XYZ file of C-alpha atoms in Angstrom:
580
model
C -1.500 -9.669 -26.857
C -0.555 -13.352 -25.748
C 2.578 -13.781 -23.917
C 3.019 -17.729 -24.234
C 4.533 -18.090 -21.345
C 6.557 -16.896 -18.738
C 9.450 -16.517 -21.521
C 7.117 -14.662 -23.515
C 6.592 -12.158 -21.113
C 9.942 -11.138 -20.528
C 10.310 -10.774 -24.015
C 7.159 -8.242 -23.901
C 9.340 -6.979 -21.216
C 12.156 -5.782 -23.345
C 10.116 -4.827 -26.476
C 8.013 -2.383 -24.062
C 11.134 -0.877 -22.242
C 12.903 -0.909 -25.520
C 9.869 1.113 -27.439
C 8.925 3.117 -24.542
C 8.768 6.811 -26.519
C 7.184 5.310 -29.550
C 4.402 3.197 -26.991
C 3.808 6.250 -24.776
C 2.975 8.416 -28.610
C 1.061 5.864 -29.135
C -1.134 5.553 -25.935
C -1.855 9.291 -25.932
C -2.544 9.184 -29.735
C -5.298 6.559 -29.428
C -6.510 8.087 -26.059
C -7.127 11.256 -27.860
C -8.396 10.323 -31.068
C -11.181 7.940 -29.180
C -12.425 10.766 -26.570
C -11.484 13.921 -27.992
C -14.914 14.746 -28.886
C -16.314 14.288 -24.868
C -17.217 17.534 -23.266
C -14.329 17.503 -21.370
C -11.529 17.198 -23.693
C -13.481 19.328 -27.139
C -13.362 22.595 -24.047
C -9.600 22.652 -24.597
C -8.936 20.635 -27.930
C -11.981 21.615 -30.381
C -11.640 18.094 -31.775
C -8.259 17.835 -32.354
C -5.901 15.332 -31.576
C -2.546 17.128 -32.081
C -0.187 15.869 -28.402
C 1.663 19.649 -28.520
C -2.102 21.164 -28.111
C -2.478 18.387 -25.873
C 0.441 19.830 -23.733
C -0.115 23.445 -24.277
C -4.422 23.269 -23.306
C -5.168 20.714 -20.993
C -4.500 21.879 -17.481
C -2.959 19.935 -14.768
C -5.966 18.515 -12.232
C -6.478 16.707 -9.037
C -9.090 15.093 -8.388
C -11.433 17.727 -6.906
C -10.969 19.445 -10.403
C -12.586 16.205 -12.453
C -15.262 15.651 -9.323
C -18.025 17.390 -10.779
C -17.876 15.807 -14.159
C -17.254 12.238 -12.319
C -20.077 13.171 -9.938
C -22.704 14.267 -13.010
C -21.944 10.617 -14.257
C -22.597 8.877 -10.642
C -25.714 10.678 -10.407
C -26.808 8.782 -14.150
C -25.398 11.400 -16.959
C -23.713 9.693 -20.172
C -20.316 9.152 -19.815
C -19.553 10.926 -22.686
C -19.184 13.844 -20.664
C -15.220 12.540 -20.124
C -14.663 9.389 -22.148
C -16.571 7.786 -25.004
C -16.061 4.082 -23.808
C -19.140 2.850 -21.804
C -18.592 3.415 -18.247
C -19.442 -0.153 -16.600
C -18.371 0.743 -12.814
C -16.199 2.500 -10.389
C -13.113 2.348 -8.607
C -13.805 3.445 -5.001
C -9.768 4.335 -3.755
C -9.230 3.489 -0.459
C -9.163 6.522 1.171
C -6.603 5.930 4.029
C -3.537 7.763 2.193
C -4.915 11.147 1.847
C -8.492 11.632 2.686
C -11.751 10.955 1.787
C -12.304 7.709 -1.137
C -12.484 8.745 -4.735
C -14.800 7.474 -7.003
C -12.558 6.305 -10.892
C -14.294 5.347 -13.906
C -13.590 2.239 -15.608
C -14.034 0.374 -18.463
C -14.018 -3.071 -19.923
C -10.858 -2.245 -20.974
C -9.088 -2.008 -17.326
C -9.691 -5.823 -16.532
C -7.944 -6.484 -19.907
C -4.731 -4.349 -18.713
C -4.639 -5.681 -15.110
C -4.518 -9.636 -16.768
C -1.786 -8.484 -19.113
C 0.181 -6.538 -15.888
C -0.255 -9.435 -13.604
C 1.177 -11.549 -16.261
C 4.009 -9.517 -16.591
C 5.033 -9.322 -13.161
C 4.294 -12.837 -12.270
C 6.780 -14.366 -15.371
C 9.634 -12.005 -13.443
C 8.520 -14.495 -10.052
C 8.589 -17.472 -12.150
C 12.050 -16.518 -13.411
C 13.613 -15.713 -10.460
C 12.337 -17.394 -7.508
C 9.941 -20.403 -8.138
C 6.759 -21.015 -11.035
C 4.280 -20.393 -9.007
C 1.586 -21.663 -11.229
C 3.304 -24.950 -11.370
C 4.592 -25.480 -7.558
C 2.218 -25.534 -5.222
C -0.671 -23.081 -3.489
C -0.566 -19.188 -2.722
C -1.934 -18.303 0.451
C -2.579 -14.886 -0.316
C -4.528 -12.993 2.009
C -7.511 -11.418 -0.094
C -10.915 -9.526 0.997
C -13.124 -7.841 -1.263
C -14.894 -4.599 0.084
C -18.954 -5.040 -0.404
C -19.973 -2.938 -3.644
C -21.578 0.313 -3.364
C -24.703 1.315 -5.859
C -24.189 4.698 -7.474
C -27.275 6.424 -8.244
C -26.562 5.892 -11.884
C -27.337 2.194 -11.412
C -23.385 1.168 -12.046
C -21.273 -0.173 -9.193
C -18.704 1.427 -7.171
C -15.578 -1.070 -5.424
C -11.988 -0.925 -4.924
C -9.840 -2.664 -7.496
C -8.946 -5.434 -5.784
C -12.748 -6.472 -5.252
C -12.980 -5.817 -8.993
C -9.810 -8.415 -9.482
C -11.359 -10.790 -7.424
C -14.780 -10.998 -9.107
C -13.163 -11.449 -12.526
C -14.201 -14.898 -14.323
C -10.212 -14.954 -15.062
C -9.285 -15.171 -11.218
C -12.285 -17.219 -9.768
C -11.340 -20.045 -12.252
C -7.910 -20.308 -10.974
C -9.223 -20.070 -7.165
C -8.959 -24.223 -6.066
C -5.875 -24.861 -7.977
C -3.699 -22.045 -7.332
C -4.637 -20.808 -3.922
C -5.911 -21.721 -0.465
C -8.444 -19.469 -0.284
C -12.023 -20.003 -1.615
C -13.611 -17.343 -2.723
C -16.255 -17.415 0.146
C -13.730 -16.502 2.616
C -12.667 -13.555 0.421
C -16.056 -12.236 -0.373
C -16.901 -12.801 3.777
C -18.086 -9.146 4.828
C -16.936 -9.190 8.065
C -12.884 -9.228 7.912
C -12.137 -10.944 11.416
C -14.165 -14.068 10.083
C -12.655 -13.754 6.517
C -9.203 -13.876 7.768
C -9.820 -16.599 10.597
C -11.311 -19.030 7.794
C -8.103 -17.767 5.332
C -5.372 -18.925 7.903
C -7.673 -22.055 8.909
C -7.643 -23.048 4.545
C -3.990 -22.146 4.370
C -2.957 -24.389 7.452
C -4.876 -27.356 6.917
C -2.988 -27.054 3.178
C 0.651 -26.081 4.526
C 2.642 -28.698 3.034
C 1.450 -27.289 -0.385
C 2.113 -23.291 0.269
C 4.944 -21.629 -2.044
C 4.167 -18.417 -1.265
C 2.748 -16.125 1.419
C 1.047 -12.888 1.095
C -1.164 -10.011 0.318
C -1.347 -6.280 -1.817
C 0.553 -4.897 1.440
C 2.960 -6.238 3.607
C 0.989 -4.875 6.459
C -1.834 -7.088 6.113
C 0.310 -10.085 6.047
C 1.511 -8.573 9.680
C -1.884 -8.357 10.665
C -2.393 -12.345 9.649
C 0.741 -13.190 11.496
C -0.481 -11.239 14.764
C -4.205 -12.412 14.207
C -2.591 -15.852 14.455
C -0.883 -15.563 17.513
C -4.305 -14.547 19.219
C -6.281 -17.360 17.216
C -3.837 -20.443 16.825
C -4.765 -22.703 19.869
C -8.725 -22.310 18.442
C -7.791 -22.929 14.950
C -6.055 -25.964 15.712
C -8.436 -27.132 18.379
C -10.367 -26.961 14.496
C -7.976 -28.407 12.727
C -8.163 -31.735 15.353
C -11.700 -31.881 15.278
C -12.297 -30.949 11.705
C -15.287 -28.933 12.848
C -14.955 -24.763 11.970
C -15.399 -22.730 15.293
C -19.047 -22.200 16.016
C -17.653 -18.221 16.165
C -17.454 -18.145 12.201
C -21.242 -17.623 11.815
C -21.057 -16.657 7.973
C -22.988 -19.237 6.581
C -20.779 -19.172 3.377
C -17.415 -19.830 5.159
C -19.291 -22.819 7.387
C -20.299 -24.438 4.276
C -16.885 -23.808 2.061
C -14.795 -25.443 4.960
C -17.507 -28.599 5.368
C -16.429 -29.020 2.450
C -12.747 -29.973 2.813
C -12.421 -30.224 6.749
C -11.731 -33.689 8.125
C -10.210 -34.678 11.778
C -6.440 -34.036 11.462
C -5.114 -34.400 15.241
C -1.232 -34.992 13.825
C -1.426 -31.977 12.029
C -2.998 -30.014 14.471
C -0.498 -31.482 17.311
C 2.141 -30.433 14.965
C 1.182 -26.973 14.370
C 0.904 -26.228 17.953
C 4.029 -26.925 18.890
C 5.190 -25.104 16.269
C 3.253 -21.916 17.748
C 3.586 -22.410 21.423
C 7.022 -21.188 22.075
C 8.591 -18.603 23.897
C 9.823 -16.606 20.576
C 7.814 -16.530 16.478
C 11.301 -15.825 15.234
C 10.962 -17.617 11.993
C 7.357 -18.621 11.992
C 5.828 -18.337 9.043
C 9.119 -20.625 7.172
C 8.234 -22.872 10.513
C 4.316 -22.963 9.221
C 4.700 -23.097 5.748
C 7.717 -25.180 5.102
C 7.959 -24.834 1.457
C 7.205 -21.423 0.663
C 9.523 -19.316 -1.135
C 8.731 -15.645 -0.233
C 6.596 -13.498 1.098
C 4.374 -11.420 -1.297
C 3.744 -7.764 -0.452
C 4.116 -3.817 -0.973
C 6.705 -2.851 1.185
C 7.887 0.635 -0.405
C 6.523 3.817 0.901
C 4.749 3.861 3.781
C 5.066 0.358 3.923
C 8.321 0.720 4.719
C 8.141 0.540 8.351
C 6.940 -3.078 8.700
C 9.743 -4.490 6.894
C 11.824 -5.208 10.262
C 9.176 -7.042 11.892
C 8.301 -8.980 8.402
C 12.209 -10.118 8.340
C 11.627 -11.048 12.033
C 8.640 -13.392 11.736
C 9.892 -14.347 8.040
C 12.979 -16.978 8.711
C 15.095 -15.577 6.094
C 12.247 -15.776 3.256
C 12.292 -12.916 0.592
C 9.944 -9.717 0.907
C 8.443 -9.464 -2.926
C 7.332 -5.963 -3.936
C 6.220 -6.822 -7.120
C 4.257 -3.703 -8.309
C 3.233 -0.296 -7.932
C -0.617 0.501 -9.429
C -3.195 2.713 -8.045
C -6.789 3.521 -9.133
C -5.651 5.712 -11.450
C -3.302 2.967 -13.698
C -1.252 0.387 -13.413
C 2.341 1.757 -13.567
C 5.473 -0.335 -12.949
C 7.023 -3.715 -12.042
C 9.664 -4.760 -9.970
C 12.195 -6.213 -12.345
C 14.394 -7.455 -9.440
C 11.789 -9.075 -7.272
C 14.933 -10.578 -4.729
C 16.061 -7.090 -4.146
C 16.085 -5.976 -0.773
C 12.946 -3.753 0.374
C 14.897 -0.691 0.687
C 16.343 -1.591 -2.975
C 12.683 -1.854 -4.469
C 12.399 -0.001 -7.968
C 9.779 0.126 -10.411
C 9.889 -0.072 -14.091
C 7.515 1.872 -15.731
C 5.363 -0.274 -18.426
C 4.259 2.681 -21.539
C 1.744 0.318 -22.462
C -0.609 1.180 -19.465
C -1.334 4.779 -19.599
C 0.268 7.877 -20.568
C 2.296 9.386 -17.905
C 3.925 12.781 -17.212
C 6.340 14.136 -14.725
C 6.306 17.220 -12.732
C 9.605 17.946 -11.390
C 9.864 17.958 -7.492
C 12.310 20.206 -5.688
C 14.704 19.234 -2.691
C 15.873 22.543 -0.886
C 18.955 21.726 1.348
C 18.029 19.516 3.620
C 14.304 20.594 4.163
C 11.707 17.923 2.939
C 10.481 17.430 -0.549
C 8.468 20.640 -2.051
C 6.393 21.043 -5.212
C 6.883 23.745 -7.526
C 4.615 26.389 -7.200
C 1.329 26.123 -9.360
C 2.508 29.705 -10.636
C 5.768 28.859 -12.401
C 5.815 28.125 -15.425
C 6.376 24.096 -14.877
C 6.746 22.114 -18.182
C 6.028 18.796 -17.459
C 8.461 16.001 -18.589
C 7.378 12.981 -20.349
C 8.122 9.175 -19.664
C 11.591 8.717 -21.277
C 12.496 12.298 -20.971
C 12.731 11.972 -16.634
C 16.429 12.684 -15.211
C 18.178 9.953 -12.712
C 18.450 11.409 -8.869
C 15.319 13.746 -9.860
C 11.782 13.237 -8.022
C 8.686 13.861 -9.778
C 4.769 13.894 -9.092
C 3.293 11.392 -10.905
C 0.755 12.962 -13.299
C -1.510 10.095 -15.367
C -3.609 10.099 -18.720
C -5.507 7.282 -18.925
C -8.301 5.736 -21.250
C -11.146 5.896 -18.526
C -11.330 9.632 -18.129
C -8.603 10.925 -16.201
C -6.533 13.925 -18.210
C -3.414 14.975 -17.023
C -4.282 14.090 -13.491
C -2.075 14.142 -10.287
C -1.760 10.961 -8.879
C -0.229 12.890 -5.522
C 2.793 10.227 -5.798
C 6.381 11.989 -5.484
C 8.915 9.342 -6.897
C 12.755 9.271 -7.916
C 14.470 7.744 -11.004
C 16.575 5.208 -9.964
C 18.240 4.185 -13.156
C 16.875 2.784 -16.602
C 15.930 -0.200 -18.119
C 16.250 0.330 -21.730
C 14.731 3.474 -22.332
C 12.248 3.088 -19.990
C 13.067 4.873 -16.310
C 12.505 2.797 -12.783
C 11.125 4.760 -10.099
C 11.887 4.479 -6.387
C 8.503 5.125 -4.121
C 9.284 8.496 -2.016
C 6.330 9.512 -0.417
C 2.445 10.485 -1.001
C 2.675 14.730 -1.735
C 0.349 15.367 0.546
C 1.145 13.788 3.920
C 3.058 16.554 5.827
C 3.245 17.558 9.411
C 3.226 21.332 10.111
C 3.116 23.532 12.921
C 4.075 26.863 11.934
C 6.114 27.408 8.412
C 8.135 23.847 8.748
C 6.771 21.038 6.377
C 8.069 17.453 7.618
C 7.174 14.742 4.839
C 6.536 10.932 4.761
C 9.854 10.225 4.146
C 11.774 12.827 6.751
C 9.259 10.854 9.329
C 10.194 7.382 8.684
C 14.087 8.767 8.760
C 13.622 10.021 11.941
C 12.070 6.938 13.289
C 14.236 4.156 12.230
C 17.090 6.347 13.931
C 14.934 6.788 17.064
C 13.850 2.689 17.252
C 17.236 1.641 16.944
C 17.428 2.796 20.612
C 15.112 -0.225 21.523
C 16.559 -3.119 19.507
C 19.443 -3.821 22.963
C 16.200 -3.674 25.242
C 14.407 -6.714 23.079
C 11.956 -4.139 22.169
C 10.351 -3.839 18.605
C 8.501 -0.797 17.146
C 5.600 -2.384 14.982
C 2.938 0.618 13.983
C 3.746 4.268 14.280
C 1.681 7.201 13.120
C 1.554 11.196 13.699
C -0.219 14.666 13.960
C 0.566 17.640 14.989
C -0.517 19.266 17.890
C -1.778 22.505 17.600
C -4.256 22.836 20.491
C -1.795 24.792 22.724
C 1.299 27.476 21.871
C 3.658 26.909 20.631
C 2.465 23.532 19.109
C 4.514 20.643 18.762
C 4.765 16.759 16.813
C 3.362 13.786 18.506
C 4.331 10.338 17.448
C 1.803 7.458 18.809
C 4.136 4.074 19.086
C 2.913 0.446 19.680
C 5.416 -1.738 20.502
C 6.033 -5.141 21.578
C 8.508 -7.395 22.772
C 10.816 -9.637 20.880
C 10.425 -12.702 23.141
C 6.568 -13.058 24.430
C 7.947 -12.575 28.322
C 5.541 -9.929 29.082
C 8.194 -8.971 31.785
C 9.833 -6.117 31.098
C 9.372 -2.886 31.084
C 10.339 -0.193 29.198
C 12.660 2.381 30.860
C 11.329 5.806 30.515
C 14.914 7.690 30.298
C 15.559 5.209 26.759
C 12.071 6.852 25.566
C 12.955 10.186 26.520
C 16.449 9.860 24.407
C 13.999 8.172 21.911
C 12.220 11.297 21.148
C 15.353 13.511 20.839
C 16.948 11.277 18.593
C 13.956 12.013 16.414
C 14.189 15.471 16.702
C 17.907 15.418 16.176
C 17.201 13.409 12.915
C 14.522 15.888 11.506
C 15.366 18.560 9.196
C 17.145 22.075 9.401
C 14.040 24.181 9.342
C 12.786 22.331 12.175
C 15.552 22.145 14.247
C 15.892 25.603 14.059
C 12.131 26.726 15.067
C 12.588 24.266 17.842
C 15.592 26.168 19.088
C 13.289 29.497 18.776
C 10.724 27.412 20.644
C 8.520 28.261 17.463
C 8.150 24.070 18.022
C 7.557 23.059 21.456
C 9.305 19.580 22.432
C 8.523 16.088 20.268
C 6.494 13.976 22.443
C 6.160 10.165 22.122
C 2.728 8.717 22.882
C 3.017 4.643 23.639
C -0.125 2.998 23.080
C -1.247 -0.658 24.091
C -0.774 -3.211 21.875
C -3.872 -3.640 19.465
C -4.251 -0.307 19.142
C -3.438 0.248 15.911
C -5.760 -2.790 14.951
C -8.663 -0.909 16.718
C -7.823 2.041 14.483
C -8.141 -0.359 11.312
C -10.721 -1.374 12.569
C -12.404 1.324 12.862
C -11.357 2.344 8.814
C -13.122 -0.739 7.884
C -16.517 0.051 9.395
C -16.364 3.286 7.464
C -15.755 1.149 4.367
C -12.267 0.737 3.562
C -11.177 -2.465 2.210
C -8.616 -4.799 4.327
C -6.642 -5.260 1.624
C -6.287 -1.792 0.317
C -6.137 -0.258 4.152
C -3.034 1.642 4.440
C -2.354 2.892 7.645
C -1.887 6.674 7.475
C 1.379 8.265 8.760
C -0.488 11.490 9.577
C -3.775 11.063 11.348
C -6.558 14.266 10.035
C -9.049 11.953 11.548
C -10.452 13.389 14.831
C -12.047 9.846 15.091
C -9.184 8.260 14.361
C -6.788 10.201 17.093
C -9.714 9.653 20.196
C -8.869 5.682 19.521
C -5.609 6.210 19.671
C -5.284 8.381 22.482
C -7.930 6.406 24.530
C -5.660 3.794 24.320
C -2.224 5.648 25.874
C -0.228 4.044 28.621
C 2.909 6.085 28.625
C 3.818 9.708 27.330
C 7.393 10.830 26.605
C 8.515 14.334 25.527
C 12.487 15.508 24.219
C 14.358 16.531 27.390
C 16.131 19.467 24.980
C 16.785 21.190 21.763
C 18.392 19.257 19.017
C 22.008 21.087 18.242
């Protein structure tokens, strides 16, 4: 379906919001009628294709349900055992969110969907900040994850590898962004990104926007240049690539284009050598327009620091897609972060809702698998309600739960926009008390807000719960840095101290009250050194988790992962008393 145009999109826009019930039939009519005769699907339909049957027979799955038919096509079975399509790869999710990666079918269909999504999204930036096709350069921060062989001979990546190799995307490489595709495909992510910032310096004048999938790589960049900026422009002077970058791709990508710029490079370090980056990246990239990145969920938390090294530029969440489907678009990309909702597109997948209970003022609980929970469909969601996202999609997935919980924010046409809550599964728990995602990040903004007088800034955060001695208790590892790069002062243990009740006093009424029964034994605030939580990423990557899907985790189940962090302590804080 061609758009013609930006202006065509947003006329695809309204047609698909408009239509939404009649697309969604649709989608699950022509999903059923092409794979209802897989082994899968003929257990619980017989052949038919009737969407009441649907509802009534297939059951509600995760993905350790669908694992042993995924696995039986890995290991070289047809892939007629869940979907008729040819199978020509995998999707290999991230892994950081919830646990170990997941391997997703896909088709040659997907690639089709993601160009048509993109396309979408990107005439909403074109309307209401700049045409970036037209402008100037993205320097968009990109690195595909090396493939992995399955044993059935087809290749297993994440999506965004998938994206990049696309003949679509590598054509528009040299006149749309700054980074060749050498530097993306780099497999070691230090040198990747050092040769991305070098590509997107020497071409500043010509950067409209800045960015990445997440909003916490594009902190990483920003941080990765402050350690790297006097050797990058020592490069940019010279026009000779640090002998350090020893990919032999990169070396011969930037030989390319690298001459002897010493006004430029003079230029860009004294833009960088001063006492505060308040404002940098504006400072750097003079005519960029916004900043491109997820910042919903639990990219929530890097928002603050974003705005700080931003100058006033716009944070763009533009979507919200998974490895399961492409879901929504920000309709209002200008909106503040904390504004963000997506609009759900009908054309991408069928989706169902199971409804999400809020008890007082404990955290978000599902249902119980043993009531009787009718899920809702796409236009039939209530405003104020949160749901778990549940997906049918063409490339094998029935009925699946995503593990999303999400909120209806409002409508556009008859298609509902979802506010990002929190992933389902990441909870902290000592005894009977559940803490969520979203009760966390409550209870730290309120806490940080205690540093902001001091010049302090909380950048990475994360949690577990301590169970290795009764009564057990939450411990919160913080990094933090100062505003101004002084490297004076030092933070005044009582302020930390009040830091950790004010999180306790901002948690919810179940916990409060099994801390008062000293069923919960005080919060304690671990500081770490700065870098830490880039040693922890670090660390993700080795085990094979793409930069640019790595989402740091808000609850760490990694025993690994913890010994980094707590290896790398230099200050422990604990609540003097029992929240009221």
């Amino acid at each position: 379906m061609a758009m013609n145009g930006y202006e065509g999109g947003l006329k695809m826009i309204e047609e698909l919001t408009t239509n939404a019930g009649q697309i969604q039939d649709k989608v699950l009519r022509e999903i059923l009628s092409r794979n209802a005769g897989t082994e899968y699907l003929r257990g619980f339909l017989h052949g038919q294709t009737d969407k009441q049957l649907f509802k009534k027979n297939v059951p509600i799955v995760t993905y350790e349900d669908l694992k042993p038919y995924i696995d039986r096509i890995v290991n070289g079975e047809t892939s007629d055992i869940l979907l008729a399509e040819p199978i020509t790869g995998f999707f290999l999710s991230s892994g950081t969110s919830g646990g170990q990666p997941k391997l997703m079918p896909v088709t040659a269909q997907v690639a089709k969907k993601w160009e048509l999504f993109r396309g979408l999204y990107e005439s909403l930036v074109i309307k209401h900040i700049v045409d970036i096709n037209q402008a100037g350069k993205r320097m968009e921060l990109m690195f595909a994850r090396q493939e992995i062989e399955t044993p059935s001979g087809l290749m297993a990546t994440s999506v965004t590898a998938s994206i990049f190799k696309g003949s679509g995307f590598r054509a528009s490489l040299p006149k749309l962004y700054t980074s060749p595709s050498e530097t993306i495909f780099c497999p070691d992510p230090n040198q990747s990104l050092y040769c991305q910032l070098l590509f997107g310096l020497i071409q500043r004048e010509e950067v409209v926007m800045i960015g990445s999938f997440f909003a916490s790589t594009v902190l990483r960049a920003i941080k990765f240049l402050e350690n790297h900026w006097q050797e990058l422009c020592y490069d940019i002077k010279t026009g000779r690539l640090s002998h350090q970058i020893t990919d032999s791709r990169c070396r011969n990508a930037a030989s390319l284009v690298m001459k002897p710029n010493p006004e430029q490079a003079d230029l860009i370090e004294n833009i960088c050598n001063c006492k505060s980056w308040d404002g940098i990246i504006r400072k750097l990239w003079p005519k960029a327009r916004y900043i491109a990145g997820i910042c919903t969920g639990v990219m929530r938390q890097y928002t603050a620091e974003l705005e700080f090294y931003s100058g006033g530029l716009p944070l763009v969440s533009s979507l919200y897609a998974s490895s399961e489907a492409f879901c929504g678009i920000n309709i209002e990309p200008l909106c503040k972060p904390s504004d963000v909702s997506y609009t759900f597109l009908p054309n991408m997948a069928y989706f169902e809702f199971l409804p999400v209970k809020n008890e007082r003022d404990e955290s978000i609980e599902m249902k119980s698998n043993n009531e009787d929970t009718e899920l809702v469909d796409l236009v039939n969601v209530k405003p104020d309600q949160c749901y778990e996202l549940v997906v049918t999609n063409s490339t094998g997935l029935y009925r699946y739960k995503v593990g999303d919980v999400l909120m209806v924010s409002g409508f556009h046409n008859n298609a509902p926009q979802f506010q990002f809550v929190e992933r389902k599964s990441v909870v902290l728990s000592v005894d009977m008390e559940k803490t969520s995602e979203t009760d966390l990040f409550k209870a730290v903004t309120e806490a940080k807000a205690l540093l902001d007088p001091l010049g302090f800034i909380l950048t990475e955060y994360t949690s577990y719960a301590d169970t290795s001695s009764v009564p057990g208790h939450y411990v919160l590892f913080w990094e933090l840095k100062e505003k101004e790069d002084k490297h004076c002062k030092e933070l005044d243990p009582k302020i930390m101290v009040e830091c950790c009740f004010r999180m306790e006093e901002s948690l919810h009424y179940t916990y409060k009250i099994y801390r008062k029964r000293n069923i919960i034994a005080a919060l304690e605030i671990r500081v770490v050194k700065q870098g830490s939580f880039e040693a922890l990423m670090e660390y993700c990557v080795s085990k094979g988790t793409s930069l640019s899907q790595y989402k740091k985790p808000s609850c760490i189940k990694s025993e690994e992962a913890l010994k980094i962090l707590d290896s790398r302590v230099i200050g422990k804080y604990f609540s003097p008393k029992s929240p009221l």
